[in-house]
Coordinates of C-alpha atoms in Angstrom, one line a residue:
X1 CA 0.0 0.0 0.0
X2 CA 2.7 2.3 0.7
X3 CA 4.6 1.5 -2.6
X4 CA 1.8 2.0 -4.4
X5 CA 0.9 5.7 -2.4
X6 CA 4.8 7.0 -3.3
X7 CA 4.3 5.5 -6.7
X8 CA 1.2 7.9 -7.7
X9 CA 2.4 10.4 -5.7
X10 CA 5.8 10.4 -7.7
X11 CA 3.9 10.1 -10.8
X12 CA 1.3 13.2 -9.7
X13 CA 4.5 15.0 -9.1
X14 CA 6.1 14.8 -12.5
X15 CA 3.2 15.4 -14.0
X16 CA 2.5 18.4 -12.2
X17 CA 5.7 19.1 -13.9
X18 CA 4.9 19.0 -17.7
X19 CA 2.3 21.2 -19.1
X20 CA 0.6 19.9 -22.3
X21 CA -0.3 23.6 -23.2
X22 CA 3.5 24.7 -23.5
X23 CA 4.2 22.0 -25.8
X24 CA 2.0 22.9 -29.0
X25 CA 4.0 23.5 -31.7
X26 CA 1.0 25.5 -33.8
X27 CA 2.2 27.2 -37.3
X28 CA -1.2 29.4 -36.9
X29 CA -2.9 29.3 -33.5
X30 CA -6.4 30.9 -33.5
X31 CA -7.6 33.4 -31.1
X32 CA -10.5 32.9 -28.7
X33 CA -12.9 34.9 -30.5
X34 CA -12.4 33.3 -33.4
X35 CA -12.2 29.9 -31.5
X36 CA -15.7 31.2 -30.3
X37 CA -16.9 31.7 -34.1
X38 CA -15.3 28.3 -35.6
X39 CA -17.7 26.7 -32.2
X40 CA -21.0 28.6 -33.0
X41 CA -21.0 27.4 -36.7
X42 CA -19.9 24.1 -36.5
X43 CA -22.4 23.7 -34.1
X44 CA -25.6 25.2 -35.8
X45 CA -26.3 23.6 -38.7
X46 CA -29.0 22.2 -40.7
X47 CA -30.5 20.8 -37.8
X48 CA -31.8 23.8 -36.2
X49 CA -34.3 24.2 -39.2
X50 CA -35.5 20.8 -38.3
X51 CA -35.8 21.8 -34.4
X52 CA -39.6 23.7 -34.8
X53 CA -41.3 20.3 -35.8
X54 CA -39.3 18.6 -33.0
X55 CA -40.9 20.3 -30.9
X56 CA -44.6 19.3 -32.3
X57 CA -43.3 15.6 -31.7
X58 CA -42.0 16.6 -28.1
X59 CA -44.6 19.4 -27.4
X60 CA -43.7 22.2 -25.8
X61 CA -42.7 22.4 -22.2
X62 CA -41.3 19.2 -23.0
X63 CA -39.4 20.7 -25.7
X64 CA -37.5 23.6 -24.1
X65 CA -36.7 21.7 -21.0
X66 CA -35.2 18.8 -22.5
X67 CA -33.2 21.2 -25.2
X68 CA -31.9 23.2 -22.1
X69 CA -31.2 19.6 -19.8
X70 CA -29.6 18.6 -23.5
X71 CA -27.6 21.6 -23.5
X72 CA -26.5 21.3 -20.4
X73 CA -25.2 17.5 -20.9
X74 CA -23.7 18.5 -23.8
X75 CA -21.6 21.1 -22.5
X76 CA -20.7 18.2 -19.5
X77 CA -19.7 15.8 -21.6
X78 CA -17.3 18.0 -23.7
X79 CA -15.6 19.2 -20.5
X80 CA -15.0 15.8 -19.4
X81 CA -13.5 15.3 -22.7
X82 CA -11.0 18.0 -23.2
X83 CA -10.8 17.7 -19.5
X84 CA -9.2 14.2 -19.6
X85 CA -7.8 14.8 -22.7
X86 CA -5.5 17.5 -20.9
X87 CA -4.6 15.0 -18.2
X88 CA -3.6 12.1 -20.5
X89 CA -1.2 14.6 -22.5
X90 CA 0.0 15.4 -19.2
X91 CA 0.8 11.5 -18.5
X92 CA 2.2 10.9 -21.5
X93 CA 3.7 13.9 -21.7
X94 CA 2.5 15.2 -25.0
X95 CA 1.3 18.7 -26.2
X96 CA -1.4 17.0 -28.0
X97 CA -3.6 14.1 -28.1
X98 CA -5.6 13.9 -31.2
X99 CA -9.3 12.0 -30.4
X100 CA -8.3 8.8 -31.4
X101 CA -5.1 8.9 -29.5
X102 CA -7.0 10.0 -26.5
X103 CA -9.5 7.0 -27.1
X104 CA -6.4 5.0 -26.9
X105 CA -4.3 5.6 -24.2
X106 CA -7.7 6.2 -21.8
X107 CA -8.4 2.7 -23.0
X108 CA -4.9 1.6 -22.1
X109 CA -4.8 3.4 -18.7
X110 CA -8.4 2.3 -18.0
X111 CA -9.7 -0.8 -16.1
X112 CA -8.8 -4.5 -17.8
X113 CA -11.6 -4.7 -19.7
X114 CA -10.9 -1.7 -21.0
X115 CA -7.3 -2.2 -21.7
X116 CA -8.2 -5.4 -24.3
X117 CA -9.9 -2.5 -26.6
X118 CA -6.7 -0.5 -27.2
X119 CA -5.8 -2.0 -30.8
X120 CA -9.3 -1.3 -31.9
X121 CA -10.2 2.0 -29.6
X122 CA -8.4 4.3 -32.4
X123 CA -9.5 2.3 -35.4
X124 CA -12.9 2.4 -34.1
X125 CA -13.2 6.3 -33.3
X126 CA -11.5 7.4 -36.9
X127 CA -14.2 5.4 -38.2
X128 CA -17.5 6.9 -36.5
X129 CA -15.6 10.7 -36.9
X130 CA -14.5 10.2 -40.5
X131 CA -18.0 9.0 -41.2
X132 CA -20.2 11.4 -39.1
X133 CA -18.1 14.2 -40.6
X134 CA -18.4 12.9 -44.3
X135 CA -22.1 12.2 -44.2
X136 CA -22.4 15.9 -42.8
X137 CA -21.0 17.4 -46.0
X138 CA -22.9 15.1 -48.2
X139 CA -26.1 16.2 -46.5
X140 CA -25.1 19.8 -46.6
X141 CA -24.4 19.2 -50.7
X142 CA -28.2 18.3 -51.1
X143 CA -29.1 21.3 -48.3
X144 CA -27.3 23.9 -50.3
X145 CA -28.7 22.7 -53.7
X146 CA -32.4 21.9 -52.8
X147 CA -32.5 25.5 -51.4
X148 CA -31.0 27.3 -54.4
X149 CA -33.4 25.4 -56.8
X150 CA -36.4 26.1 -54.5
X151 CA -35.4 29.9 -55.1
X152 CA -34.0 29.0 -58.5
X153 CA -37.7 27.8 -59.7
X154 CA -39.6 30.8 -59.1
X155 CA -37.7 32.6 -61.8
X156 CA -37.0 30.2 -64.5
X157 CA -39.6 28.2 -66.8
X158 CA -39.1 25.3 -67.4
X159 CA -36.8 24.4 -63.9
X160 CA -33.9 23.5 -64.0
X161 CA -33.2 20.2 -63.4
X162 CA -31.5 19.6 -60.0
X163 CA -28.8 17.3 -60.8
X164 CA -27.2 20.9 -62.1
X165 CA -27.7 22.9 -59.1
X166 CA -25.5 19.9 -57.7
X167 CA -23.0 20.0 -60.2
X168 CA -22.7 24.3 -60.0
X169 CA -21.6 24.3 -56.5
X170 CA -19.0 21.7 -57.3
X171 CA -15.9 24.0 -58.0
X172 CA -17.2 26.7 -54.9
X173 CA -17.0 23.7 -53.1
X174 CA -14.0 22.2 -54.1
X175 CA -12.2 26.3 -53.2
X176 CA -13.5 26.3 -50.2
X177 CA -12.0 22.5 -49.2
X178 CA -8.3 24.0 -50.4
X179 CA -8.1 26.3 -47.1
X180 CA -5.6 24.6 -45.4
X181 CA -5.7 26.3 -41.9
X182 CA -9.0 26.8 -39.3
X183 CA -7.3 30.1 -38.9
X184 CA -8.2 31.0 -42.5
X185 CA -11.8 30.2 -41.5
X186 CA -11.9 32.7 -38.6
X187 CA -13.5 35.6 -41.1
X188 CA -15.9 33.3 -42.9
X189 CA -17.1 32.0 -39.7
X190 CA -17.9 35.4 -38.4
X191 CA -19.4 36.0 -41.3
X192 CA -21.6 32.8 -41.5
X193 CA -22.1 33.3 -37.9
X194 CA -23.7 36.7 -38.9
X195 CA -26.1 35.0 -41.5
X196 CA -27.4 33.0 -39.4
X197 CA -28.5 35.5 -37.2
X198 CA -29.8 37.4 -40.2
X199 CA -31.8 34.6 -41.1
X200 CA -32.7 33.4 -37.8
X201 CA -34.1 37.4 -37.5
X202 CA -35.9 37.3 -41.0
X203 CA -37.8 34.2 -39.7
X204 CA -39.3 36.4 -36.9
X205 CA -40.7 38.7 -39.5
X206 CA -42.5 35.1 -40.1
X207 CA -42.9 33.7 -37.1
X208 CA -44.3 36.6 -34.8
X209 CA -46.9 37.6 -37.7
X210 CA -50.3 36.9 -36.1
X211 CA -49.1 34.4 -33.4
X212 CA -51.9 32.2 -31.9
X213 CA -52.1 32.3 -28.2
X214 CA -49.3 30.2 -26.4
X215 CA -51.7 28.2 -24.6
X216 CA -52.9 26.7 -28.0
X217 CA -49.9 24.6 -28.2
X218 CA -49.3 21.4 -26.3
X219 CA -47.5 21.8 -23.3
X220 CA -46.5 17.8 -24.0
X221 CA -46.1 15.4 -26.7
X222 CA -46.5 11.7 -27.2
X223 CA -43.5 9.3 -25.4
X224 CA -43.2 7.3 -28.8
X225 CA -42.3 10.7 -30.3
X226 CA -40.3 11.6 -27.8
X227 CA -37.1 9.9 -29.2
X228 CA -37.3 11.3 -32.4
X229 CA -37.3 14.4 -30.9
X230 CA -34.3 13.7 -28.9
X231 CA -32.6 12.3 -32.0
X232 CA -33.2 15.6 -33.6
X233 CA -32.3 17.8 -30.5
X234 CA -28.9 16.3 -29.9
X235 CA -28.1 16.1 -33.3
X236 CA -28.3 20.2 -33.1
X237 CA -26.3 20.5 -30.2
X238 CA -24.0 18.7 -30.9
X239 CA -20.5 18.2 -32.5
X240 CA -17.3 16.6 -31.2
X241 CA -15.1 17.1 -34.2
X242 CA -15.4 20.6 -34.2
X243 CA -15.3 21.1 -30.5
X244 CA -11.8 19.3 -30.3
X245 CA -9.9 20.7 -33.2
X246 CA -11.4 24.2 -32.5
X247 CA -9.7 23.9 -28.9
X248 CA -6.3 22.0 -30.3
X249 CA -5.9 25.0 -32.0
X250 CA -6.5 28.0 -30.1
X251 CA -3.1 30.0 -29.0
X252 CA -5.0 30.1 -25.9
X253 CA -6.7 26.4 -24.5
X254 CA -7.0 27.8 -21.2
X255 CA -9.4 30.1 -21.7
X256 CA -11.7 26.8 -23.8
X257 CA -12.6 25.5 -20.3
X258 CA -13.2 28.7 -17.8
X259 CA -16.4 29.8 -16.5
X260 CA -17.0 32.3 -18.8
X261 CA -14.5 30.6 -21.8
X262 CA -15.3 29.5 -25.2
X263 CA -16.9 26.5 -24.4
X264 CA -19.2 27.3 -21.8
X265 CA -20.7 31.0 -23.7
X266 CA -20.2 28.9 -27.3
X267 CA -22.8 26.5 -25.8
X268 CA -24.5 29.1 -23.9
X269 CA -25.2 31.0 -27.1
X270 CA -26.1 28.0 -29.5
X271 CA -28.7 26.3 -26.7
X272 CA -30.0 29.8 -26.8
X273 CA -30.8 30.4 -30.3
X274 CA -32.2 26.7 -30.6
X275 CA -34.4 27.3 -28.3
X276 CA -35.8 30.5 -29.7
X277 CA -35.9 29.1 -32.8
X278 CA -37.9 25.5 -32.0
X279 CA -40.1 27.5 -29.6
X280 CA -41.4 30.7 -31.8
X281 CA -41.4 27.9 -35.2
X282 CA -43.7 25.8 -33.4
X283 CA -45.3 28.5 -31.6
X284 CA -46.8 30.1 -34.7
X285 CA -47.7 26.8 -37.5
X286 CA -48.0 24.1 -34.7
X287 CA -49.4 20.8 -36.1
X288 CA -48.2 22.6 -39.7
X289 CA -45.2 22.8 -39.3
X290 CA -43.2 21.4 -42.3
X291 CA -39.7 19.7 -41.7
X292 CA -38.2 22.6 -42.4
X293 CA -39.5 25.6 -41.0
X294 CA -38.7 27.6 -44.4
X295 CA -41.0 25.6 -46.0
X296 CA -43.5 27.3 -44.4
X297 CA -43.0 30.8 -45.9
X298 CA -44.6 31.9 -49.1
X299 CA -42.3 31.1 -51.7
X300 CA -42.9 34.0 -53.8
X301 CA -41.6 36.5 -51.2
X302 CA -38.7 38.1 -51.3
X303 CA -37.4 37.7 -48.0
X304 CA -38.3 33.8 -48.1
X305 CA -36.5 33.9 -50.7
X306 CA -33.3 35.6 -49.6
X307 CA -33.7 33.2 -45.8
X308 CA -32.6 30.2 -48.4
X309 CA -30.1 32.0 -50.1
X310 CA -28.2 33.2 -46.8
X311 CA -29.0 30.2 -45.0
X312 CA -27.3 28.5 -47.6
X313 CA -24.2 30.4 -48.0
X314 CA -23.6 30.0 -44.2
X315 CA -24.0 26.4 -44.8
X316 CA -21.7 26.3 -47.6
X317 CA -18.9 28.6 -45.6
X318 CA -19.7 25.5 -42.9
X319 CA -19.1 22.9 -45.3
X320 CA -15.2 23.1 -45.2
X321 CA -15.3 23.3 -41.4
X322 CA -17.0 20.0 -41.1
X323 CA -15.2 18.7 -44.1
X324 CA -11.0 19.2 -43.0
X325 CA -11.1 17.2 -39.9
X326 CA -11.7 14.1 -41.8
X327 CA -9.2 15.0 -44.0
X328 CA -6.9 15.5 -41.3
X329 CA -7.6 12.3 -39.6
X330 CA -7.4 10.3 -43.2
X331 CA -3.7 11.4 -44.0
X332 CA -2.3 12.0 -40.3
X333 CA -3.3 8.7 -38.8
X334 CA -3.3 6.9 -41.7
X335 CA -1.6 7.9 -45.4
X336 CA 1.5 9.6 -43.7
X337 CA 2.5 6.4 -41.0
X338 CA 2.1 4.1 -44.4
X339 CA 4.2 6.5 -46.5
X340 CA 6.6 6.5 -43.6
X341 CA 10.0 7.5 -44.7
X342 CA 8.6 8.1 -47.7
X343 CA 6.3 10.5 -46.8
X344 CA 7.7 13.7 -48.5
X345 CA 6.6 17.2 -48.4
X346 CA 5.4 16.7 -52.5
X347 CA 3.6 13.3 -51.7
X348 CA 2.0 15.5 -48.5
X349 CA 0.5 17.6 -50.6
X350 CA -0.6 15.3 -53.4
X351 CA -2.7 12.9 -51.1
X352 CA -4.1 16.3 -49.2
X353 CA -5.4 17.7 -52.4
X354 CA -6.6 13.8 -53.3
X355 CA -8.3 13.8 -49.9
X356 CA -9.6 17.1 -50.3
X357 CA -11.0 16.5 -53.9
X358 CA -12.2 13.1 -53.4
X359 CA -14.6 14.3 -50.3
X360 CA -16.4 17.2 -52.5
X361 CA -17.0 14.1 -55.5
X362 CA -18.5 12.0 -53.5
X363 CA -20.7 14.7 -51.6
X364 CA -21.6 15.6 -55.1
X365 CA -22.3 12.0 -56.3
X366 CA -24.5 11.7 -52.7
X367 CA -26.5 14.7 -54.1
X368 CA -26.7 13.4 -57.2
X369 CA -28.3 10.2 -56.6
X370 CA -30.6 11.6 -53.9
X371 CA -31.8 14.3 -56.6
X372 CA -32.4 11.2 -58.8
X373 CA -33.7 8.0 -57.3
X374 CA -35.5 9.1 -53.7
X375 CA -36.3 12.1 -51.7
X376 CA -34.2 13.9 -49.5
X377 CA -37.0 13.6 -46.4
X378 CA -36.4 10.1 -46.6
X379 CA -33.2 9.9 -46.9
X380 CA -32.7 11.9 -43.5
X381 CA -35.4 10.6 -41.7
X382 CA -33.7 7.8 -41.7
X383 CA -30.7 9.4 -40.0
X384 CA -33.1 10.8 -37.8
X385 CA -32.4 14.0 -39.6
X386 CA -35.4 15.8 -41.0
X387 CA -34.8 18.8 -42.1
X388 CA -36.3 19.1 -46.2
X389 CA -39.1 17.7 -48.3
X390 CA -40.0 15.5 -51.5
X391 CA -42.0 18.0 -53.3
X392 CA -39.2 20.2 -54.0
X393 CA -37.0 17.2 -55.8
X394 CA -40.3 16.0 -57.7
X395 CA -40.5 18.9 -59.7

């Protein structure tokens, strides 16, 4: 007992010792604020147009307690992460522990059971992350071009077809997944954070038209439903990519976990504007609600018009945020090790721009074939995702 007491005590001591934060070796470290930005818009997404008939499932009451309880868990379960994350680089002493790696050596520090995981722990997260992150963009593909033809229609006779609303945002796309560096993204997530809000205060010109009185809406929904709405809620709230490589790059990770730090008044803001946005949506259309609350606006207005357009940009500026850390994980944990001394700076740069194309194709080939052979409300609702609708691809 007392070996093992002067062991941990020696091994609390060195690592009291070695601080992980004065060990990263960042060519372009971002600032808090714009740590704050990349948080906001990698967080709301599509989803939060989906969040208004959510809360028809959930009713409610229901609804905005279990978004703010959500919230809250969230925002837990992210501190625990860079939280331990911290403490295992200081073990290892490391500046930095990418997900994976953390997955790894908590496995491999962990209980026995545990400890029989750590080939696979690594494999295993990549997989989830690289998936989540690429299925994201191929979604955000068929967002961005759904929108622009909905817009796209009520000017041109006969429609364009949609495969070619697809295939237009192919090069934008393929620019915008060349930025090399989240700190190149600091101004475009500003300014997407600033189009949301835009559009998040056109839909009050909407929403707060003639609103029906409060009490006409149930205060709680169906516990079949519930789930879905859950499904919906968390998928709003929630992003683990973009949370850990926003803070392994700020110049600043002490400020990520503070009262009052990025993480905390990132989450404070998002839970915030989800919740005004489910609420007032299902507030004013209630049972009508559509999947997407834009789909209730008149579509020959103007300023539904220009919600879909702006909306869209700011997913588009989003779509290299949730696109690079899978490229990232693709060529650091796997391409450069099996390159290995090999691995030069012009072969670096060929499989990054490989990476970087091959992720907008097959985004675009996803768009393609949902444009062509099913409906994109399907295709989501499946993911638990529901955020469009079939009539716009059946034109």
């Amino acid at each position: 007992m007392a070996a093992d007491t002067s062991s941990k005590n020696k091994r609390d001591e060195i690592e009291e010792d070695y601080d992980p934060y004065l060990h990263r070796n960042l060519t372009h470290p971002n600032q808090s604020l714009e740590t704050l930005g990349h948080l906001i818009k990698g967080i709301i997404g599509t989803g939060i147009l989906a969040l208004p008939e959510a809360f028809k499932l959930a009713g409610m009451i229901t609804g905005i307690i279990s978004t703010i309880l959500i919230g809250l868990l969230s925002t837990y379960c992210l501190r625990i992460l860079v939280r331990s994350q911290y403490i295992l680089c200081k073990r290892k002493r490391v500046g930095l522990l990418t997900y994976p790696e953390t997955m790894e050596y908590a496995c491999e520090v962990g209980p026995k059971f545990f400890q029989r995981c750590v080939p696979y722990a690594g494999g295993i997260t990549n997989f989830f992350l690289v998936t989540f992150q690429v299925g994201t963009c191929c979604v955000y593909v068929v967002f961005i071009a759904v929108n622009i033809k909905f817009v796209g229609d009520q000017y041109t006779d006969p429609h364009i077809a949609y495969a070619y609303y697809v295939l237009m945002f192919f090069i934008p796309l393929l620019a915008i997944m060349m930025v090399k560096n989240l700190k190149y993204f600091a101004p475009f997530s500003h300014f997407a954070n600033f189009v949301t809000l835009l559009t998040i205060a056109v839909c009050g010109y909407y929403v707060f038209r003639d609103l029906p009185p409060f009490s006409s809406r149930p205060a709680f929904g169906k516990f079949s439903d519930y789930f879905l709405y859950f499904g919906t809620s968390l998928f709003s709230l929630q992003s683990v990519v973009v949370v850990t490589s926003a803070e392994n790059n700020m110049e600043n990770p002490r400020h990520f976990l503070t009262p009052f730090g990025v993480l905390n008044v990132g989450m404070f803001i998002v839970v915030s504007v989800v919740i005004y946005f489910a609420a007032t949506g299902y507030w004013k259309y209630g049972e009508d609600i559509k999947p997407s609350i834009t789909l209730n606006f008149p579509p020959p207005d103007i300023a539904a018009q220009s919600i879909r357009i702006l909306y869209s940009l700011a997913i588009f500026i989003t779509f290299g945020l949730q696109g690079i850390p899978a490229v990232y994980i693709i060529q650091n944990d796997y391409i450069i090790p099996h390159l290995g001394e090999h691995a030069t700076e012009r072969k670096k740069k060929v499989y990054d721009y490989g990476l970087r194309i091959t992720l907008v194709v097959l985004s675009g080939i996803f768009g393609l074939c949902v444009g062509t052979y099913t409906s994109i409300y399907n295709i989501v609702q499946e993911l638990i995702i529901k955020y469009s609708t079939k009539s716009i691809l059946d034109d």
